[in-house]
CSV table of C-alpha atoms in Angstrom, one decimal:
chain,number,residue,atom,x,y,z
A,25,UNK,CA,9.2,-23.8,12.4
A,26,UNK,CA,11.3,-22.5,15.3
A,27,UNK,CA,13.4,-20.3,12.9
A,28,UNK,CA,10.3,-18.8,11.5
A,29,UNK,CA,8.8,-17.9,14.9
A,30,UNK,CA,12.0,-16.3,16.1
A,31,UNK,CA,12.0,-12.5,15.8
A,32,UNK,CA,8.7,-12.3,13.9
A,33,UNK,CA,7.7,-9.2,16.0
A,34,UNK,CA,10.5,-7.4,14.3
A,35,UNK,CA,8.9,-8.0,11.0
A,36,UNK,CA,5.6,-6.7,12.3
A,37,UNK,CA,7.2,-3.5,13.6
A,38,UNK,CA,9.1,-2.8,10.4
A,39,UNK,CA,6.0,-3.6,8.3
A,40,UNK,CA,4.1,-1.0,10.4
A,41,UNK,CA,6.6,1.7,9.6
A,42,UNK,CA,6.6,0.9,5.8
A,43,UNK,CA,2.8,0.8,5.8
A,44,UNK,CA,2.6,4.2,7.6
A,45,UNK,CA,4.7,5.6,4.8
A,46,UNK,CA,2.5,4.1,2.1
A,47,UNK,CA,-1.3,4.5,1.8
A,48,UNK,CA,-1.7,7.1,4.5
A,49,UNK,CA,0.6,9.5,2.5
A,50,UNK,CA,-1.5,9.0,-0.6
A,51,UNK,CA,-4.6,9.6,1.5
A,52,UNK,CA,-3.4,12.7,3.3
A,53,UNK,CA,-0.6,14.4,1.3
A,54,UNK,CA,-2.6,15.6,-1.8
A,55,UNK,CA,-5.5,17.0,0.4
A,56,UNK,CA,-3.0,18.5,2.8
A,57,UNK,CA,-1.1,20.4,0.0
A,58,UNK,CA,-4.4,21.4,-1.7
A,59,UNK,CA,-5.9,22.7,1.5
A,60,UNK,CA,-2.7,24.3,3.1
A,61,UNK,CA,-0.9,25.6,0.0
A,62,UNK,CA,-3.7,25.8,-2.6
A,63,UNK,CA,-2.0,23.4,-5.0
A,64,UNK,CA,-4.4,22.2,-7.7
A,65,UNK,CA,-5.6,18.5,-7.7
A,66,UNK,CA,-4.7,18.3,-11.4
A,67,UNK,CA,-1.1,19.4,-10.8
A,68,UNK,CA,-0.8,17.0,-7.8
A,69,UNK,CA,-2.2,14.1,-9.9
A,70,UNK,CA,0.1,14.8,-12.8
A,71,UNK,CA,3.2,15.0,-10.5
A,72,UNK,CA,2.3,11.8,-8.8
A,73,UNK,CA,1.8,10.1,-12.1
A,74,UNK,CA,5.2,11.4,-13.3
A,75,UNK,CA,6.8,10.0,-10.2
A,76,UNK,CA,5.3,6.6,-10.9
A,77,UNK,CA,6.7,6.6,-14.4
A,78,UNK,CA,10.1,7.2,-12.8
A,79,UNK,CA,9.4,4.0,-10.7
A,80,UNK,CA,9.1,2.0,-14.0
A,81,UNK,CA,12.9,2.5,-14.2
A,82,UNK,CA,13.7,2.8,-10.5
A,83,UNK,CA,12.1,-0.2,-8.9
A,84,UNK,CA,13.6,-2.8,-11.2
A,85,UNK,CA,17.0,-1.1,-10.6
A,86,UNK,CA,16.4,-1.2,-6.9
A,87,UNK,CA,15.5,-4.9,-7.1
A,88,UNK,CA,18.7,-5.5,-9.1
A,89,UNK,CA,20.7,-3.7,-6.4
A,90,UNK,CA,19.0,-5.5,-3.6
A,91,UNK,CA,20.2,-8.9,-4.9
A,92,UNK,CA,23.8,-7.7,-5.0
A,93,UNK,CA,24.0,-6.2,-1.5
A,94,UNK,CA,26.4,-8.4,0.6
A,95,UNK,CA,28.4,-7.2,3.6
A,96,UNK,CA,27.2,-3.6,3.3
A,97,UNK,CA,23.6,-4.6,3.3
A,98,UNK,CA,22.8,-3.6,6.9
A,99,UNK,CA,24.4,-0.2,6.5
A,100,UNK,CA,22.7,0.6,3.2
A,101,UNK,CA,19.3,-0.4,4.5
A,102,UNK,CA,19.7,1.6,7.7
A,103,UNK,CA,20.8,4.7,5.8
A,104,UNK,CA,17.7,4.3,3.6
A,105,UNK,CA,15.5,4.1,6.7
A,106,UNK,CA,16.9,7.4,7.8
A,107,UNK,CA,16.1,8.9,4.4
A,108,UNK,CA,12.5,7.7,4.8
A,109,UNK,CA,12.3,9.5,8.2
A,110,UNK,CA,13.8,12.7,6.9
A,111,UNK,CA,11.6,12.8,3.9
A,112,UNK,CA,8.5,12.5,6.0
A,113,UNK,CA,9.7,15.5,8.1
A,114,UNK,CA,10.3,17.5,5.0
A,115,UNK,CA,6.9,16.7,3.5
A,116,UNK,CA,4.8,17.6,6.5
A,117,UNK,CA,6.9,19.4,9.1
A,118,UNK,CA,8.7,22.0,7.0
A,119,UNK,CA,7.3,25.0,5.3
A,120,UNK,CA,8.2,24.7,1.6
A,121,UNK,CA,11.4,26.8,0.8
A,122,UNK,CA,10.4,26.6,-2.9
A,123,UNK,CA,7.0,26.6,-4.6
A,124,UNK,CA,4.9,24.0,-2.8
A,125,UNK,CA,4.3,21.7,-5.8
A,126,UNK,CA,8.1,21.3,-6.3
A,127,UNK,CA,8.8,20.8,-2.6
A,128,UNK,CA,6.0,18.2,-2.7
A,129,UNK,CA,7.7,16.5,-5.6
A,130,UNK,CA,11.2,16.4,-4.0
A,131,UNK,CA,10.1,15.1,-0.6
A,132,UNK,CA,7.7,12.6,-2.0
A,133,UNK,CA,10.4,11.3,-4.3
A,134,UNK,CA,12.7,10.8,-1.4
A,135,UNK,CA,10.0,9.2,0.7
A,136,UNK,CA,8.8,6.7,-1.9
A,137,UNK,CA,12.3,5.9,-3.2
A,138,UNK,CA,13.2,4.9,0.3
A,139,UNK,CA,9.9,3.1,0.7
A,140,UNK,CA,10.5,1.1,-2.5
A,141,UNK,CA,14.0,0.0,-1.6
A,142,UNK,CA,13.1,-0.9,2.0
A,143,UNK,CA,9.9,-2.8,0.8
A,144,UNK,CA,11.8,-4.8,-1.8
A,145,UNK,CA,14.5,-5.9,0.6
A,146,UNK,CA,11.9,-6.5,3.4
A,147,UNK,CA,9.7,-8.8,1.3
A,148,UNK,CA,12.7,-10.5,-0.3
A,149,UNK,CA,14.1,-11.3,3.1
A,150,UNK,CA,10.8,-12.9,4.0
A,151,UNK,CA,11.4,-15.5,1.3
A,152,UNK,CA,14.5,-16.9,3.1
A,153,UNK,CA,12.9,-16.4,6.5
A,154,UNK,CA,9.9,-18.6,5.6
A,155,UNK,CA,12.2,-21.2,4.1
A,156,UNK,CA,11.0,-24.3,2.2
A,157,UNK,CA,7.8,-24.7,4.2
A,158,UNK,CA,4.9,-23.9,1.8
A,159,UNK,CA,2.7,-22.8,4.8
A,160,UNK,CA,5.6,-20.7,6.1
A,161,UNK,CA,5.0,-17.9,3.6
A,162,UNK,CA,1.3,-17.5,4.7
A,163,UNK,CA,2.3,-17.6,8.4
A,164,UNK,CA,5.0,-14.9,7.9
A,165,UNK,CA,2.6,-12.9,5.8
A,166,UNK,CA,0.1,-12.9,8.7
A,167,UNK,CA,2.7,-11.4,11.1
A,168,UNK,CA,4.0,-9.0,8.5
A,169,UNK,CA,0.7,-7.8,7.1
A,170,UNK,CA,-1.0,-7.6,10.5
A,171,UNK,CA,1.8,-5.3,11.7
A,172,UNK,CA,1.6,-3.3,8.5
A,173,UNK,CA,-2.1,-2.9,8.8
A,174,UNK,CA,-1.9,-1.8,12.4
A,175,UNK,CA,0.8,0.7,11.3
A,176,UNK,CA,-1.7,2.0,8.7
A,177,UNK,CA,-4.3,2.4,11.4
A,178,UNK,CA,-2.0,4.4,13.6
A,179,UNK,CA,-0.7,6.6,10.7
A,180,UNK,CA,-4.3,7.1,9.5
A,181,UNK,CA,-5.7,8.3,12.7
A,182,UNK,CA,-2.9,10.4,14.3
A,183,UNK,CA,-3.1,13.5,12.1
A,184,UNK,CA,-6.8,13.9,12.7
A,185,UNK,CA,-6.7,12.8,16.3
A,186,UNK,CA,-4.1,15.5,17.0
A,187,UNK,CA,-6.3,18.3,15.6
A,188,UNK,CA,-6.9,20.8,18.5
A,189,UNK,CA,-4.4,19.0,20.7
A,190,UNK,CA,-1.2,20.3,19.1
A,191,UNK,CA,-0.6,23.4,16.9
A,192,UNK,CA,0.5,21.4,13.8
A,193,UNK,CA,-0.9,17.9,13.8
A,194,UNK,CA,0.9,16.8,10.6
A,195,UNK,CA,4.3,18.1,11.9
A,196,UNK,CA,3.8,16.1,15.1
A,197,UNK,CA,2.9,13.0,13.0
A,198,UNK,CA,6.0,13.4,10.9
A,199,UNK,CA,8.4,13.7,13.9
A,200,UNK,CA,6.7,10.8,15.6
A,201,UNK,CA,7.0,8.7,12.5
A,202,UNK,CA,10.7,9.5,12.2
A,203,UNK,CA,11.3,8.4,15.8
A,204,UNK,CA,9.4,5.1,15.3
A,205,UNK,CA,11.3,4.5,12.1
A,206,UNK,CA,14.6,4.6,13.9
A,207,UNK,CA,13.4,2.2,16.6
A,208,UNK,CA,12.0,-0.3,14.0
A,209,UNK,CA,15.2,-0.1,11.9
A,210,UNK,CA,17.3,-1.0,15.0
A,211,UNK,CA,15.1,-4.1,15.9
A,212,UNK,CA,15.2,-5.3,12.3
A,213,UNK,CA,18.9,-4.9,11.9
A,214,UNK,CA,19.9,-8.5,12.8
A,215,UNK,CA,17.5,-9.9,10.2
A,216,UNK,CA,19.2,-8.5,7.1
A,217,UNK,CA,21.1,-11.5,5.7
A,218,UNK,CA,23.2,-11.9,2.6
A,219,UNK,CA,21.5,-13.2,-0.6
A,220,UNK,CA,20.3,-16.9,-0.5
A,221,UNK,CA,22.2,-17.7,-3.7
A,222,UNK,CA,25.3,-16.1,-5.4
A,223,UNK,CA,23.5,-16.1,-8.7
A,224,UNK,CA,21.1,-13.1,-8.9
A,225,UNK,CA,17.9,-13.7,-10.8
A,226,UNK,CA,16.9,-11.9,-13.9
A,227,UNK,CA,13.7,-10.0,-14.6
A,228,UNK,CA,13.2,-11.8,-17.9
A,229,UNK,CA,13.2,-15.1,-16.1
A,230,UNK,CA,10.4,-13.9,-13.7
A,231,UNK,CA,8.3,-12.5,-16.5
A,232,UNK,CA,8.7,-15.6,-18.6
A,233,UNK,CA,7.3,-17.7,-15.7
A,234,UNK,CA,3.6,-18.1,-16.4
A,235,UNK,CA,2.5,-18.3,-12.8
A,236,UNK,CA,4.6,-15.3,-11.7
A,237,UNK,CA,3.4,-13.3,-14.7
A,238,UNK,CA,-0.3,-14.0,-14.0
A,239,UNK,CA,0.1,-13.1,-10.3
A,240,UNK,CA,1.7,-9.8,-11.3
A,241,UNK,CA,-1.2,-9.0,-13.6
A,242,UNK,CA,-3.7,-10.0,-11.0
A,243,UNK,CA,-2.0,-7.8,-8.4
A,244,UNK,CA,-2.2,-4.8,-10.8
A,245,UNK,CA,-5.9,-5.2,-11.3
A,246,UNK,CA,-6.8,-6.2,-7.8
A,247,UNK,CA,-4.8,-3.4,-6.1
A,248,UNK,CA,-6.3,-0.6,-8.2
A,249,UNK,CA,-9.7,-0.5,-6.3
A,250,UNK,CA,-7.8,0.1,-3.0
A,251,UNK,CA,-5.7,2.8,-4.7
A,252,UNK,CA,-8.9,4.5,-6.0
A,253,UNK,CA,-10.8,4.4,-2.7
A,254,UNK,CA,-7.7,5.5,-0.7
A,255,UNK,CA,-7.1,8.5,-3.0
A,256,UNK,CA,-10.7,9.7,-2.7
A,257,UNK,CA,-11.5,8.6,0.8
A,258,UNK,CA,-11.2,11.9,2.6
A,259,UNK,CA,-13.0,13.8,-0.2
A,260,UNK,CA,-15.9,11.3,0.0
A,261,UNK,CA,-16.3,11.4,3.7
A,262,UNK,CA,-16.1,15.2,3.9
A,263,UNK,CA,-18.1,16.2,0.8
A,264,UNK,CA,-20.5,13.2,0.1
A,265,UNK,CA,-21.3,12.1,3.6
A,266,UNK,CA,-20.8,15.5,5.3
A,267,UNK,CA,-19.0,13.7,8.1
A,268,UNK,CA,-16.3,16.3,8.9
A,269,UNK,CA,-14.3,15.1,11.9
A,270,UNK,CA,-15.1,11.5,11.3
A,271,UNK,CA,-12.3,10.9,8.8
A,272,UNK,CA,-9.8,9.5,11.3
A,273,UNK,CA,-12.3,7.2,13.1
A,274,UNK,CA,-13.6,5.8,9.8
A,275,UNK,CA,-10.0,5.2,8.5
A,276,UNK,CA,-9.2,3.3,11.7
A,277,UNK,CA,-12.3,1.1,11.3
A,278,UNK,CA,-11.3,0.3,7.8
A,279,UNK,CA,-7.6,-0.6,8.5
A,280,UNK,CA,-8.3,-2.1,11.9
A,281,UNK,CA,-10.8,-4.5,10.2
A,282,UNK,CA,-8.0,-5.4,7.8
A,283,UNK,CA,-5.5,-5.9,10.5
A,284,UNK,CA,-7.8,-8.1,12.7
A,285,UNK,CA,-8.9,-10.2,9.7
A,286,UNK,CA,-5.4,-10.8,8.4
A,287,UNK,CA,-4.5,-13.7,10.8
A,288,UNK,CA,-8.0,-15.2,10.3
A,289,UNK,CA,-7.5,-15.2,6.5
A,290,UNK,CA,-4.1,-16.8,7.0
A,291,UNK,CA,-5.4,-19.5,9.2
A,292,UNK,CA,-8.3,-20.3,6.8
A,293,UNK,CA,-5.9,-20.3,3.9
A,294,UNK,CA,-3.7,-22.9,5.5
A,295,UNK,CA,-6.7,-25.1,5.7
A,296,UNK,CA,-8.7,-24.3,2.5
A,297,UNK,CA,-6.1,-22.8,0.2
A,298,UNK,CA,-5.3,-19.2,-0.7
A,299,UNK,CA,-7.2,-19.0,-4.0
A,300,UNK,CA,-10.8,-19.9,-2.8
A,301,UNK,CA,-10.4,-17.6,0.2
A,302,UNK,CA,-9.2,-14.7,-2.0
A,303,UNK,CA,-12.2,-15.1,-4.4
A,304,UNK,CA,-14.5,-15.1,-1.4
A,305,UNK,CA,-13.0,-11.8,-0.2
A,306,UNK,CA,-13.2,-10.2,-3.6
A,307,UNK,CA,-16.9,-11.0,-3.9
A,308,UNK,CA,-17.5,-9.4,-0.4
A,309,UNK,CA,-15.5,-6.3,-1.7
A,310,UNK,CA,-17.8,-5.9,-4.7
A,311,UNK,CA,-20.9,-6.1,-2.5
A,312,UNK,CA,-19.4,-3.5,-0.1
A,313,UNK,CA,-18.5,-1.1,-2.9
A,314,UNK,CA,-21.9,-1.6,-4.5
A,315,UNK,CA,-23.7,-0.7,-1.4
A,316,UNK,CA,-21.7,2.5,-1.1
A,317,UNK,CA,-23.4,3.7,-4.3
A,318,UNK,CA,-26.7,4.0,-2.3
A,319,UNK,CA,-25.4,6.2,0.5
A,320,UNK,CA,-26.1,9.9,0.8
A,321,UNK,CA,-25.5,12.9,3.1
A,322,UNK,CA,-25.4,11.9,6.8
A,323,UNK,CA,-25.1,8.1,6.3
A,324,UNK,CA,-22.1,7.8,8.6
A,325,UNK,CA,-23.2,4.6,10.4
A,326,UNK,CA,-23.9,2.6,7.2
A,327,UNK,CA,-20.6,3.8,5.8
A,328,UNK,CA,-18.9,2.7,9.0
A,329,UNK,CA,-20.3,-0.8,8.4
A,330,UNK,CA,-19.0,-0.6,4.8
A,331,UNK,CA,-15.5,0.3,6.2
A,332,UNK,CA,-15.5,-2.8,8.4
A,333,UNK,CA,-16.6,-5.2,5.6
A,334,UNK,CA,-14.4,-3.7,2.9
A,335,UNK,CA,-11.4,-3.5,5.4
A,336,UNK,CA,-11.8,-7.2,6.0
A,337,UNK,CA,-11.5,-7.9,2.3
A,338,UNK,CA,-8.3,-5.8,2.2
A,339,UNK,CA,-6.9,-8.0,4.9
A,340,UNK,CA,-7.2,-10.9,2.5
A,341,UNK,CA,-5.7,-9.0,-0.4
A,342,UNK,CA,-2.6,-7.9,1.5
A,343,UNK,CA,-2.0,-11.2,3.2
A,344,UNK,CA,-2.8,-13.9,0.6
A,345,UNK,CA,-1.6,-12.3,-2.6
A,346,UNK,CA,2.0,-11.5,-1.4
A,347,UNK,CA,2.2,-14.9,0.1
A,348,UNK,CA,1.2,-16.6,-3.2
A,349,UNK,CA,3.8,-14.5,-5.0
A,350,UNK,CA,6.5,-15.2,-2.4
A,351,UNK,CA,5.8,-18.9,-2.6
A,352,UNK,CA,6.4,-18.8,-6.4
A,353,UNK,CA,9.5,-16.6,-6.0
A,354,UNK,CA,11.0,-19.2,-3.6
A,355,UNK,CA,11.0,-21.6,-6.5
A,356,UNK,CA,12.2,-19.4,-9.4
A,357,UNK,CA,14.0,-16.5,-7.7
A,358,UNK,CA,15.1,-17.4,-4.2
A,359,UNK,CA,16.8,-14.0,-3.5
A,360,UNK,CA,13.5,-12.3,-4.3
A,361,UNK,CA,14.9,-8.8,-5.0
A,362,UNK,CA,14.0,-8.7,-8.7
A,363,UNK,CA,10.7,-10.3,-8.1
A,364,UNK,CA,9.6,-7.9,-5.4
A,365,UNK,CA,11.0,-5.0,-7.4
A,366,UNK,CA,8.3,-5.9,-10.0
A,367,UNK,CA,5.7,-6.5,-7.3
A,368,UNK,CA,6.4,-3.1,-5.8
A,369,UNK,CA,6.2,-1.4,-9.1
A,370,UNK,CA,2.9,-3.0,-9.9
A,371,UNK,CA,1.3,-1.9,-6.6
A,372,UNK,CA,2.6,1.7,-6.9
A,373,UNK,CA,1.4,2.0,-10.5
A,374,UNK,CA,-2.1,1.5,-9.3
A,375,UNK,CA,-1.8,4.6,-7.1
A,376,UNK,CA,-0.4,6.5,-10.1
A,377,UNK,CA,-3.5,5.5,-12.1
A,378,UNK,CA,-5.8,6.8,-9.3
A,379,UNK,CA,-3.9,10.1,-9.1
A,380,UNK,CA,-3.5,10.9,-12.8
A,381,UNK,CA,-7.0,9.9,-13.9
A,382,UNK,CA,-9.3,10.5,-10.9
A,383,UNK,CA,-8.1,13.8,-9.4
A,384,UNK,CA,-8.3,15.7,-12.7
A,385,UNK,CA,-11.8,14.2,-13.5
A,386,UNK,CA,-13.0,15.2,-10.1
A,387,UNK,CA,-11.7,18.7,-10.5
A,388,UNK,CA,-13.2,19.1,-14.0
A,389,UNK,CA,-16.6,18.1,-12.6
A,390,UNK,CA,-16.5,21.3,-10.4
A,391,UNK,CA,-15.2,19.6,-7.3
A,392,UNK,CA,-13.2,21.9,-4.9
A,393,UNK,CA,-11.7,20.5,-1.8
A,394,UNK,CA,-13.3,21.8,1.4
A,395,UNK,CA,-16.2,23.6,-0.4
A,396,UNK,CA,-19.6,23.1,1.1
A,397,UNK,CA,-21.8,24.2,-1.9
A,398,UNK,CA,-20.6,21.7,-4.5
A,399,UNK,CA,-22.7,21.2,-7.6
A,400,UNK,CA,-24.6,17.9,-8.0
A,401,UNK,CA,-22.4,16.9,-10.9
A,402,UNK,CA,-19.3,17.0,-8.7
A,403,UNK,CA,-20.9,14.9,-6.0
A,404,UNK,CA,-22.2,12.4,-8.6
A,405,UNK,CA,-18.7,12.2,-10.1
A,406,UNK,CA,-17.2,11.6,-6.6
A,407,UNK,CA,-19.6,8.8,-5.9
A,408,UNK,CA,-19.0,7.1,-9.3
A,409,UNK,CA,-15.3,7.3,-8.9
A,410,UNK,CA,-15.2,6.2,-5.3
A,411,UNK,CA,-17.7,3.3,-5.5
A,412,UNK,CA,-18.5,2.2,-9.0
A,413,UNK,CA,-15.0,2.2,-10.5
A,414,UNK,CA,-13.6,-0.1,-7.7
A,415,UNK,CA,-16.6,-2.4,-8.1
A,416,UNK,CA,-16.0,-2.9,-11.8
A,417,UNK,CA,-12.2,-3.4,-11.3
A,418,UNK,CA,-12.9,-6.0,-8.6
A,419,UNK,CA,-15.1,-7.9,-11.0
A,420,UNK,CA,-12.3,-8.0,-13.5
A,421,UNK,CA,-9.9,-9.2,-10.8
A,422,UNK,CA,-12.3,-12.0,-9.8
A,423,UNK,CA,-12.4,-13.1,-13.5
A,424,UNK,CA,-8.6,-13.1,-13.7
A,425,UNK,CA,-8.2,-15.1,-10.5
A,426,UNK,CA,-10.8,-17.7,-11.5
A,427,UNK,CA,-9.0,-18.2,-14.9
A,428,UNK,CA,-5.5,-18.4,-13.3
A,429,UNK,CA,-4.2,-21.9,-12.8
A,430,UNK,CA,-2.0,-22.2,-9.7
A,431,UNK,CA,0.2,-25.2,-8.7
A,432,UNK,CA,-1.9,-25.9,-5.6
A,433,UNK,CA,-5.4,-25.6,-7.3
């Protein structure tokens, strides 16, 4: 217990940096490049999908490499953190020296490759940190995911909060992010340990394990609604609700609700079990998305309530599911690198699905970012994609979880 408590704030801080380089970039980057440089949504969606196909090869390789890092581990991970910081600066703080779509591709590739490698090592390190205590994984997850969700809150609000304060809000965000990344990397440095075992695990062993395989499939289906809503959030708030200027505040409500609820879900899960709590959260998510279908122009307050409720359900998703997977990895793959390479791949693939399918569909319906006189068909398509699609996917996820037999059922 004492070993687990020590230095847990370092895990919260590092998680905050990783989270700031994850969902907020999917939320802001496509719209930023569409608004600033006129890049088409279809082109951005195709490029993001292509990068996720690259991850199909890259993430398992990064997991393989993670399990084989020994004495040079601290140096490699620190260098990767610097790549993360520089890629963020290139994405938002530099005028593209080449056509914007290609500059977007280069900087996002650097950003998400660094994000992948750091995430894999970070979650794998958590397995040995939690140790053999079954409750330790949920406890560590609460610290880690609370920090991550607070990082998302900060990263989500800063670009909009800085509008009118500085000349280039996104550049200021990028430089601030780079500075915080350096600080978090320094505080996390003592935590990077050599692999738990000298025998690296194999992907085939993890996939053959029935419980691990079911959890990976569940993660794929369950994470897709968040990917869908994150990709379309800014478009929905601006064009469907007409709430220009409220984007940052609503994002903060969403992610702050997730951050505040995360320790609560963790506490309840230690008493009642992860599975029942996760099913409860999923049902609440379906109700929240379903209510969103009824909203119309000007319904900012009702949508704020939806953000709080749906954000709380995300707190459960991001705390309980990784803890369940980490608990299983501690049994079949103690080093964790290969397992979380697959976990990382699954979660990023959901964002690829959202980008490659939803953005072109939205554009073909007549939707144009920033346009005030959108045709009804475009607004209807936006509502269906933002609210109905996640609801249906959550129902599928609930069915999968109910049918999944876990060791502690």
